[in-house]
């Protein structure tokens, strides 16, 4: 942790001030104790069916397989505690009126939705925001997103997704903060703060930490597939961001879909009760992922729906998302005594408490007249542009190709993502989910470049064929997004020739390529990491002309850049930068913003290297030795770009790495300091990163582990001294032999620098 507040704290404060209360909520927050008292009193009046009702989250959309009919009748009977997948404010109000006015106990509905990276103003995807290495970015974005959502009738978001992702084939890498538990924990805490504020209240949104847990470790990177994660790896890596979010006060969790070590997460007592409640002291509630209670039978874990309900509720699950398995089976289980009244009450209580804390009983309805004005606040778009610029990672910049000159005259823009409004915001947008055009008019890279260059510039555009998944996702089917035929040889040749001709006429080529927004996310795993379609051929054609080619990437995971890294002049990773994304890309390309983002994942050379992560253990024959090493014989086992990597338009030097105490006892801490100097000619942001390695102990420890980071802005020639702490929090681990968290005596390597290969080194000795 750094001592003192840098520039980022100041910009963040501004961002939060700019977005003060928008719901106009009159009701004041009530304390958790008061919410508890009221919830207990209410519980005493409830029938078993009404209690089970609170544990049912109904689908707000009617589709075969998703419930089939509107939940009106269930609502008036008091059998719906929550509704999801509904964003039409009129319909939200209509259902809420039914619950509050026509159900016996007048308990309001909690409306939940996936507000993952914005509501109408869409921020960069979470993997991008994590690339900022600036938790205040996440906090500011989620604060605004939460306020927008709340104003539009959503009081609960299924965010943050804190799954560790070590395998780029897994499509949901895009939704999280990457591979590292320390960075992931910081981003998780920031998001909880952003949504919930200091405490839950009538202006905040309940966070939901997901997917608990081990979901990112799916076999083969295939979404939903089983995860096999030993307990020490769970505790030292996969559970770390979950615990951090819980400690930050997250009010709800979501159980994951998959089998964890052969026990589905949604029926996993160890996860849901022993760790989450008994060890961590979690007081909120856990919702299943969609249909996951019913899926306990599909997994081959429950024999029938009643067994599924029994296994889920006794494991510690509070709410059934969309499968109606609790609704149809739990009352009988309680009446037969298999599930006790005490178990039922314990499951319902935190749901009611959250409703009280959120102020839902006092103010259940949405003020429809204010929604549009709130969601279109210009300060939201300004914040989005700023955050997008802060989240981009410059991967290559040979011969100072970037920044581009503002007096550029002729520019060729190629690639299927150059002007694609449906891709620049990434997945999980309200409009993307339910179809229809975005009301916020996303700015594409082409539009951003044109706006920056002005009318005098000549911009030629060659998009090439639109990108398309070979196998459509469920969402594609729902939104009528049909897979397109692959281009024929003749069509390919034609596009390639056009790309080449446009490049030949231009001073510089900007290629906007990557993956379509539906190519990452849920059920979007990949077996290869190639640039889909004919993008590489178009890129090759542009490079052949000898003109400088800048590759701007929009993608949700690393893609295979081996050819591009060798041949194009510059590569900017923009991920999916959001509503103002095109303007933010232009800001970076023309140097109005100096890129300072860093990779939150190790960048593989090829899919065959996955899973690939920097914090692996040492092997007995590391890659650097001459023979019998652990590497592949046909490819390095090292990443193309390491975890923590990213360039700037300036350069930095790290010096004077010093420990306040070179030797400490196991219970003590020491300060570490390092000087960071801007050695270049432009002002810019560095991210100081601190890594450790425990040389020996009761278990093999990772070759490096991130244990501190700080993003800082430096003027040319300026030096800042950063201070970090190494103590119990940083040095302890959960040992598979001792089965406890402890700091073990021994020697620790300590490095500080710009990425996970930093060489500036010192040693810390820890004694009994
Ligand atoms: C399924 C996804 O796995 C989860 O992340 C999401 O929150 C729910 N559906 C609700 O949409």
XYZ file of C-alpha atoms in Angstrom, residues 88-712:
625
model
C -38.191 -1.262 -19.120
C -38.950 1.249 -16.342
C -42.687 1.190 -16.984
C -42.739 -2.565 -16.596
C -40.515 -2.344 -13.507
C -42.983 0.076 -11.939
C -45.959 -2.036 -12.969
C -44.532 -5.148 -11.339
C -43.484 -3.179 -8.271
C -47.009 -1.807 -7.868
C -48.319 -5.369 -7.997
C -45.908 -6.448 -5.263
C -46.350 -3.453 -3.003
C -50.091 -2.946 -3.420
C -51.485 -6.386 -4.187
C -49.373 -8.889 -2.278
C -50.392 -9.653 1.309
C -47.293 -8.279 3.027
C -46.476 -5.539 0.503
C -42.825 -6.557 0.220
C -41.122 -4.735 -2.664
C -39.310 -6.591 -5.431
C -35.546 -6.293 -5.726
C -34.739 -5.713 -9.406
C -31.408 -7.174 -10.500
C -29.506 -6.731 -13.722
C -26.040 -7.186 -15.159
C -24.709 -3.646 -14.935
C -21.228 -4.869 -15.701
C -19.481 -1.795 -17.090
C -22.095 0.890 -17.338
C -25.802 1.205 -17.871
C -26.346 3.490 -20.829
C -22.975 5.196 -20.727
C -20.829 2.138 -21.286
C -17.372 2.152 -19.736
C -14.494 0.007 -20.994
C -14.943 -3.702 -20.336
C -13.693 -4.826 -16.904
C -10.482 -6.324 -18.299
C -9.737 -2.912 -19.779
C -10.484 -1.048 -16.571
C -8.164 -3.451 -14.757
C -5.511 -2.512 -17.324
C -5.574 0.997 -15.890
C -3.948 -0.433 -12.755
C -5.884 2.317 -11.050
C -8.676 1.133 -8.738
C -10.164 4.614 -8.643
C -11.032 4.131 -12.315
C -13.227 1.168 -11.390
C -14.701 2.994 -8.435
C -15.635 6.083 -10.428
C -17.070 4.063 -13.325
C -19.123 1.761 -11.137
C -20.315 4.663 -9.014
C -21.745 6.359 -12.071
C -23.059 3.085 -13.489
C -24.722 2.318 -10.169
C -26.363 5.711 -9.970
C -27.665 5.386 -13.517
C -28.983 1.921 -12.848
C -30.667 2.940 -9.617
C -32.329 5.881 -11.302
C -33.647 3.441 -13.907
C -35.087 1.048 -11.325
C -32.242 -1.438 -10.859
C -31.154 -1.828 -7.239
C -28.909 -4.849 -7.622
C -26.114 -5.534 -10.083
C -24.470 -8.879 -10.777
C -21.052 -7.270 -10.547
C -18.127 -7.453 -9.821
C -17.007 -10.544 -11.650
C -13.796 -11.383 -9.814
C -12.887 -14.734 -11.342
C -9.166 -15.204 -11.823
C -8.533 -15.954 -15.498
C -5.311 -17.731 -16.374
C -6.414 -19.009 -19.745
C -7.188 -16.683 -22.657
C -9.255 -19.360 -24.358
C -11.864 -18.817 -21.642
C -14.186 -16.184 -23.071
C -15.110 -14.641 -19.753
C -11.614 -13.315 -19.138
C -13.024 -10.061 -20.549
C -15.401 -9.652 -17.602
C -12.800 -9.763 -14.858
C -9.524 -8.204 -13.786
C -7.228 -10.819 -15.269
C -4.893 -13.362 -13.759
C -3.585 -11.829 -10.577
C -5.153 -12.134 -7.116
C -3.583 -8.950 -5.725
C -4.662 -6.747 -8.634
C -7.992 -8.574 -8.747
C -8.594 -7.914 -5.061
C -7.896 -4.203 -5.466
C -10.283 -3.988 -8.417
C -12.927 -6.004 -6.566
C -12.842 -3.703 -3.533
C -13.018 -0.610 -5.723
C -16.086 -1.893 -7.573
C -17.916 -2.734 -4.365
C -17.196 0.781 -3.083
C -18.322 2.255 -6.374
C -21.694 0.495 -6.397
C -22.538 0.403 -2.735
C -20.827 3.553 -1.454
C -19.756 3.645 2.188
C -22.937 1.758 3.063
C -26.019 0.511 1.263
C -28.721 3.106 0.992
C -31.453 4.570 -1.175
C -28.856 5.935 -3.610
C -26.693 2.876 -3.972
C -26.808 -0.443 -5.748
C -26.223 -3.806 -4.130
C -23.122 -5.511 -5.513
C -23.005 -9.240 -6.268
C -19.613 -10.907 -6.293
C -19.395 -13.702 -8.822
C -18.933 -16.472 -9.850
C -18.195 -18.092 -6.544
C -15.785 -19.825 -7.088
C -13.162 -21.294 -9.371
C -15.184 -20.636 -12.542
C -12.180 -19.248 -14.443
C -10.260 -22.497 -13.992
C -12.579 -24.370 -16.371
C -10.902 -27.357 -17.996
C -9.468 -26.431 -21.383
C -10.774 -22.879 -21.037
C -14.220 -24.183 -22.042
C -16.916 -22.108 -20.381
C -18.984 -24.032 -17.805
C -16.572 -26.972 -17.792
C -15.447 -28.523 -14.501
C -12.743 -26.893 -12.415
C -10.227 -28.859 -10.414
C -8.454 -26.514 -8.065
C -6.563 -27.724 -4.996
C -7.491 -26.005 -1.764
C -4.201 -24.133 -1.449
C -4.558 -22.731 -4.959
C -8.136 -21.741 -4.216
C -7.145 -19.962 -1.055
C -3.948 -18.339 -2.319
C -5.256 -17.328 -5.731
C -8.864 -17.944 -6.751
C -10.616 -16.944 -3.517
C -8.484 -13.879 -2.817
C -10.580 -11.313 -4.747
C -13.792 -12.844 -3.380
C -12.567 -12.445 0.150
C -11.455 -8.885 -0.579
C -14.904 -8.019 -1.938
C -16.539 -9.607 1.086
C -14.318 -7.596 3.407
C -15.217 -4.464 1.469
C -18.835 -5.109 2.428
C -20.314 -6.691 -0.684
C -23.904 -7.528 0.152
C -24.404 -10.517 -2.125
C -22.560 -13.305 -3.909
C -23.462 -15.451 -6.907
C -22.634 -19.144 -6.973
C -20.892 -20.370 -10.103
C -22.219 -22.802 -12.678
C -19.525 -25.418 -12.715
C -18.428 -28.401 -10.662
C -15.659 -27.428 -8.288
C -13.608 -30.485 -7.441
C -16.636 -32.602 -8.348
C -19.159 -30.693 -6.249
C -21.195 -28.093 -8.162
C -20.576 -24.643 -6.702
C -24.319 -24.051 -6.288
C -24.606 -27.046 -3.971
C -21.179 -26.762 -2.400
C -21.443 -26.519 1.391
C -17.725 -25.984 1.823
C -17.787 -22.907 -0.413
C -21.137 -21.414 0.521
C -21.140 -22.053 4.244
C -17.828 -23.191 5.665
C -15.637 -20.651 3.887
C -18.011 -17.806 3.079
C -20.062 -17.613 6.270
C -18.191 -19.542 8.940
C -14.683 -18.356 8.124
C -15.224 -14.982 6.515
C -18.325 -14.018 8.445
C -20.383 -13.044 5.371
C -23.784 -11.697 6.411
C -25.367 -11.083 3.025
C -27.093 -13.513 0.673
C -26.079 -15.794 -2.176
C -28.019 -16.113 -5.420
C -27.387 -18.965 -7.820
C -26.313 -18.267 -11.357
C -29.222 -18.501 -13.802
C -30.939 -21.897 -13.673
C -28.034 -23.305 -11.668
C -30.271 -24.846 -8.994
C -32.113 -26.864 -11.624
C -28.757 -27.678 -13.202
C -27.671 -29.551 -10.099
C -29.684 -32.384 -11.605
C -28.079 -31.922 -15.028
C -24.658 -32.130 -13.391
C -25.575 -35.543 -12.036
C -25.389 -34.251 -8.463
C -29.100 -34.099 -7.588
C -31.480 -36.913 -8.347
C -34.526 -34.718 -9.053
C -35.661 -31.079 -8.647
C -36.553 -31.561 -5.002
C -33.136 -33.010 -4.281
C -31.625 -30.050 -6.150
C -33.550 -27.573 -3.982
C -32.540 -29.488 -0.865
C -28.857 -29.637 -1.792
C -28.712 -25.966 -2.755
C -30.481 -24.584 0.284
C -28.657 -26.760 2.794
C -25.332 -25.895 1.132
C -26.074 -22.245 1.951
C -27.783 -20.814 -1.126
C -30.397 -18.114 -0.460
C -31.935 -17.380 -3.830
C -32.745 -19.379 -6.946
C -32.135 -17.411 -10.126
C -34.840 -18.118 -12.676
C -35.238 -21.889 -12.342
C -38.289 -21.885 -10.004
C -36.852 -24.989 -8.341
C -37.174 -23.442 -4.875
C -40.708 -22.236 -5.639
C -41.878 -25.677 -6.654
C -40.011 -27.776 -4.088
C -38.939 -25.885 -1.013
C -42.354 -25.543 0.690
C -42.744 -29.343 0.689
C -39.205 -29.794 2.007
C -39.983 -27.436 4.885
C -43.335 -28.997 5.622
C -41.751 -32.458 5.738
C -39.092 -31.133 8.112
C -36.190 -32.014 5.787
C -35.375 -28.317 5.653
C -35.963 -26.759 9.067
C -37.784 -23.512 9.760
C -34.562 -22.159 11.167
C -32.722 -22.956 7.918
C -35.467 -21.287 5.919
C -35.470 -18.178 8.099
C -31.705 -17.911 7.929
C -31.907 -18.008 4.140
C -34.615 -15.341 3.857
C -33.443 -12.885 6.493
C -30.486 -11.340 4.603
C -32.647 -10.823 1.520
C -35.151 -8.784 3.527
C -32.346 -6.927 5.292
C -30.897 -5.850 1.954
C -34.297 -4.545 0.844
C -34.565 -2.443 3.993
C -31.003 -1.172 3.706
C -31.560 -0.199 0.084
C -34.560 1.873 1.132
C -36.907 -0.160 -1.053
C -39.719 -0.243 1.464
C -39.734 3.566 1.640
C -39.235 4.272 -2.030
C -40.069 1.286 -4.207
C -40.871 3.099 -7.478
C -38.856 4.689 -10.255
C -39.444 8.320 -11.126
C -39.945 7.719 -14.833
C -39.725 11.410 -15.672
C -36.074 11.583 -14.559
C -34.648 8.476 -16.183
C -33.616 9.822 -19.571
C -32.019 12.968 -18.221
C -30.005 10.985 -15.699
C -28.803 8.405 -18.184
C -27.705 11.080 -20.633
C -25.655 13.166 -18.216
C -22.744 14.633 -20.228
C -20.401 14.235 -17.258
C -20.876 10.484 -17.654
C -19.567 10.556 -21.205
C -16.657 12.804 -20.240
C -15.724 10.388 -17.454
C -16.039 7.463 -19.866
C -13.634 9.037 -22.372
C -11.128 9.716 -19.646
C -11.345 6.236 -18.207
C -11.057 4.660 -21.645
C -7.849 6.604 -22.304
C -6.499 5.502 -18.944
C -7.251 1.852 -19.700
C -5.400 1.426 -23.004
C -2.125 -0.458 -23.242
C 0.558 0.463 -25.760
C 2.112 -2.868 -26.752
C 4.548 -1.742 -29.429
C 5.822 1.581 -30.747
C 8.822 1.221 -33.028
C 10.594 4.313 -34.357
C 8.237 6.478 -32.311
C 5.464 5.911 -34.825
C 3.085 7.153 -32.183
C 1.914 9.696 -31.324
C 0.705 10.607 -34.797
C 1.029 14.148 -36.039
C -2.124 16.247 -35.892
C -1.286 17.587 -39.339
C -1.603 14.182 -40.976
C -3.374 14.477 -44.254
C -4.030 11.070 -45.669
C -4.997 8.185 -43.492
C -6.301 4.741 -44.379
C -8.510 3.074 -41.822
C -8.939 -0.645 -42.366
C -10.531 -3.529 -40.541
C -14.021 -4.710 -39.646
C -14.039 -2.995 -36.254
C -13.067 0.443 -37.553
C -16.617 1.718 -37.739
C -18.583 -0.893 -35.848
C -20.858 0.712 -33.266
C -22.043 -2.677 -32.080
C -18.577 -3.836 -31.108
C -16.803 -0.859 -29.539
C -18.731 -1.122 -26.267
C -18.103 -4.855 -25.827
C -20.606 -7.254 -24.316
C -23.104 -6.725 -21.480
C -24.783 -3.587 -22.671
C -28.479 -3.112 -22.132
C -29.097 -2.578 -25.810
C -26.791 -5.417 -26.767
C -28.705 -7.790 -24.536
C -32.158 -6.856 -25.635
C -31.432 -5.766 -29.180
C -32.039 -2.279 -30.559
C -29.702 0.609 -31.151
C -27.748 2.162 -28.330
C -29.318 5.409 -27.203
C -25.881 6.815 -26.581
C -24.464 6.544 -30.114
C -21.101 4.874 -29.463
C -18.166 6.646 -31.092
C -16.195 4.273 -33.302
C -12.471 4.606 -33.953
C -13.210 5.918 -37.429
C -15.528 8.581 -36.008
C -12.979 9.460 -33.319
C -10.191 9.852 -35.880
C -12.338 12.011 -38.138
C -13.349 14.210 -35.220
C -9.714 14.631 -34.210
C -8.393 15.314 -37.714
C -11.119 17.649 -38.885
C -12.684 17.999 -42.296
C -9.458 18.692 -44.226
C -8.024 15.196 -43.734
C -8.552 12.522 -46.363
C -9.711 9.358 -44.685
C -10.233 6.222 -46.757
C -11.979 3.252 -45.216
C -11.757 -0.454 -46.055
C -13.692 -2.459 -43.495
C -13.378 -5.930 -45.001
C -16.005 -8.535 -44.279
C -17.902 -8.269 -41.002
C -16.679 -10.588 -38.251
C -18.837 -13.517 -37.352
C -18.770 -16.417 -34.947
C -18.805 -19.815 -36.553
C -21.177 -21.088 -33.870
C -23.703 -18.510 -32.657
C -24.269 -17.937 -28.952
C -27.660 -18.079 -27.258
C -27.566 -14.292 -27.180
C -26.917 -14.184 -30.926
C -29.984 -16.317 -31.409
C -32.055 -14.168 -29.044
C -31.044 -10.936 -30.729
C -31.274 -12.304 -34.271
C -27.522 -12.022 -34.831
C -27.083 -14.742 -37.455
C -23.664 -16.226 -38.288
C -22.422 -14.892 -41.616
C -20.867 -17.071 -44.312
C -17.067 -16.896 -44.437
C -15.823 -14.765 -47.379
C -15.035 -16.687 -50.565
C -11.513 -16.713 -52.041
C -12.550 -14.079 -54.591
C -14.111 -11.824 -51.945
C -11.015 -12.213 -49.785
C -8.709 -11.279 -52.655
C -10.857 -8.244 -53.400
C -10.812 -6.957 -49.796
C -7.074 -7.565 -49.513
C -6.441 -5.642 -52.742
C -8.595 -2.771 -51.519
C -6.757 -2.632 -48.195
C -3.444 -2.514 -50.058
C -4.589 0.190 -52.444
C -5.880 2.349 -49.589
C -2.604 1.884 -47.691
C -0.590 2.866 -50.753
C -2.413 6.187 -51.008
C -2.067 6.994 -47.293
C 0.595 8.503 -45.040
C -0.357 6.133 -42.270
C -2.636 3.129 -41.882
C -4.755 2.550 -38.797
C -5.970 -1.057 -38.704
C -8.791 -1.616 -36.233
C -8.975 -5.329 -35.684
C -9.565 -7.984 -33.077
C -12.693 -9.841 -32.109
C -16.350 -8.939 -32.422
C -17.962 -8.145 -29.096
C -19.824 -11.471 -29.126
C -16.586 -13.428 -29.518
C -15.717 -13.121 -25.853
C -17.919 -13.305 -22.784
C -20.226 -16.082 -21.677
C -20.182 -19.233 -23.800
C -17.516 -17.644 -25.992
C -14.461 -19.798 -25.482
C -11.995 -20.311 -28.298
C -9.666 -23.119 -29.306
C -7.343 -20.760 -31.183
C -6.407 -17.161 -30.528
C -5.997 -16.183 -34.199
C -7.339 -12.902 -35.504
C -10.682 -14.126 -36.842
C -11.657 -13.899 -40.503
C -9.331 -12.354 -43.071
C -7.980 -9.638 -40.785
C -4.399 -10.904 -40.854
C -4.383 -11.005 -44.664
C -5.592 -7.407 -44.789
C -2.964 -6.402 -42.256
C -0.219 -8.138 -44.230
C -1.313 -6.341 -47.391
C -1.158 -2.965 -45.661
C 2.302 -3.681 -44.206
C 3.604 -4.796 -47.622
C 3.195 -1.243 -48.884
C 5.909 -0.071 -46.498
C 3.598 2.521 -44.985
C 3.572 2.775 -41.200
C 0.761 0.600 -39.868
C -0.752 1.141 -36.456
C -2.815 -1.772 -35.183
C -5.593 -0.794 -32.782
C -7.058 -3.833 -31.076
C -10.609 -4.285 -29.897
C -10.856 -7.642 -28.200
C -11.809 -9.357 -24.978
C -8.749 -11.533 -24.547
C -5.214 -11.696 -25.896
C -5.073 -12.752 -29.549
C -2.155 -14.220 -31.469
C 0.025 -11.202 -32.328
C 3.220 -12.950 -33.311
C 3.114 -11.711 -36.901
C 1.921 -8.258 -35.964
C 4.556 -7.841 -33.258
C 7.238 -8.493 -35.847
C 5.845 -6.431 -38.688
C 3.559 -3.579 -37.757
C 4.962 -0.299 -36.481
C 2.756 0.185 -33.426
C 0.115 -1.750 -31.513
C -2.408 -0.189 -29.169
C -4.611 -2.471 -27.057
C -7.911 -0.639 -26.640
C -9.921 -3.714 -25.516
C -13.572 -2.632 -25.864
C -13.193 0.986 -24.793
C -16.865 1.910 -24.409
C -19.251 4.584 -25.602
C -16.620 7.277 -26.156
C -14.064 4.651 -27.171
C -13.263 6.055 -30.605
C -12.543 9.491 -29.195
C -10.360 7.961 -26.502
C -8.399 5.947 -29.092
C -7.851 9.135 -31.078
C -6.722 10.931 -27.891
C -4.049 8.271 -27.402
C -3.004 7.909 -31.055
C -2.452 11.675 -31.366
C -0.759 12.057 -27.992
C -3.410 14.084 -26.170
C -3.350 11.210 -23.725
C -0.107 9.408 -22.981
C -0.950 5.715 -22.550
C -0.206 4.306 -19.107
C -2.219 1.084 -18.953
C -0.497 -2.244 -18.253
C -1.505 -5.804 -19.053
C -3.499 -7.554 -16.320
C -2.779 -10.873 -18.062
C 0.271 -12.561 -19.533
C -0.008 -12.304 -23.313
C 0.454 -15.733 -24.917
C 2.171 -16.329 -28.232
C -0.295 -19.039 -29.078
C -3.274 -20.844 -27.573
C -1.065 -23.903 -27.085
C 0.669 -22.138 -24.196
C -2.513 -21.778 -22.168
C -3.002 -21.695 -19.256
C -0.209 -19.129 -19.025
C 0.398 -16.945 -15.980
C 3.375 -15.218 -14.461
C 2.933 -16.432 -10.882
C 3.684 -20.084 -11.564
C 6.023 -22.189 -9.469
C 9.616 -22.910 -10.413
C 10.202 -26.200 -12.160
C 13.287 -28.289 -11.500
C 14.500 -27.259 -14.963
C 13.428 -23.681 -15.656
C 13.263 -22.429 -19.261
C 16.472 -20.412 -18.960
C 18.631 -23.510 -18.463
C 20.243 -24.978 -21.591
C 18.526 -28.378 -21.823
C 15.821 -30.621 -20.423
C 13.863 -27.497 -19.686
C 10.129 -27.282 -19.184
C 9.633 -25.334 -22.409
C 7.942 -26.564 -25.600
C 10.441 -27.643 -28.263
C 8.508 -25.748 -30.934
C 7.757 -22.532 -29.036
C 8.977 -20.602 -26.046
C 6.900 -21.089 -22.935
C 7.309 -17.387 -22.157
C 4.600 -14.868 -22.988
C 4.836 -12.491 -25.935
C 4.274 -9.640 -23.452
C 4.593 -10.225 -19.720
C 2.005 -9.539 -17.057
C 2.192 -5.879 -16.022
C 3.678 -4.762 -19.358
C 2.785 -1.603 -21.253
C 4.696 1.206 -22.982
C 4.398 4.970 -22.762
C 5.393 7.930 -24.943
C 8.013 8.610 -22.307
C 10.406 6.330 -20.426
C 10.898 5.592 -16.743
C 13.740 4.454 -14.586
C 13.454 2.646 -11.267
C 16.307 3.099 -8.766
C 17.125 2.956 -5.061
C 15.025 -0.008 -4.019
C 15.414 -0.002 -0.242
C 13.932 -1.808 2.716
C 13.558 0.124 5.967
C 14.503 -3.154 7.713
C 16.404 -5.840 5.876
C 15.394 -8.348 8.519
C 12.044 -8.584 10.317
C 10.323 -11.057 12.587
C 7.303 -13.029 11.303
C 4.794 -10.697 12.973
C 6.438 -7.496 11.786
C 6.332 -5.352 8.679
C 8.838 -3.262 6.815
C 8.525 -0.346 4.482
C 9.941 -0.686 0.966
C 10.745 2.334 -1.093
C 11.744 2.901 -4.662
C 12.444 5.974 -6.773
C 10.692 6.336 -10.105
C 12.021 8.901 -12.576
C 10.532 10.076 -15.839
C 13.605 9.948 -18.075
C 11.865 10.990 -21.281
C 10.560 14.195 -22.787
C 6.826 13.831 -22.206
C 4.735 13.828 -19.070
C 3.340 10.368 -18.462
C 2.111 7.727 -16.082
C 4.226 4.900 -14.720
C 2.874 1.958 -12.776
C 5.307 0.960 -10.071
C 4.978 -2.752 -9.369
C 6.371 -4.639 -6.393
C 6.957 -8.391 -6.579
C 8.175 -10.945 -4.056
C 9.302 -14.560 -4.033
C 9.668 -16.749 -0.977
C 12.742 -18.873 -1.588
C 11.879 -21.881 0.575
C 9.197 -22.924 3.008
C 6.566 -25.509 3.793
C 5.444 -25.404 0.141
C 6.859 -24.308 -3.220
C 5.957 -20.690 -3.801
C 5.366 -18.826 -7.080
C 8.390 -17.499 -8.890
C 6.939 -13.997 -8.435
C 3.873 -12.507 -6.824
C 2.585 -8.967 -7.120
C 2.375 -7.383 -3.661
C 2.041 -3.688 -4.330
C 1.404 -1.275 -7.186
C 0.832 2.396 -7.736
C 0.043 4.383 -10.860
C 1.683 7.780 -10.775
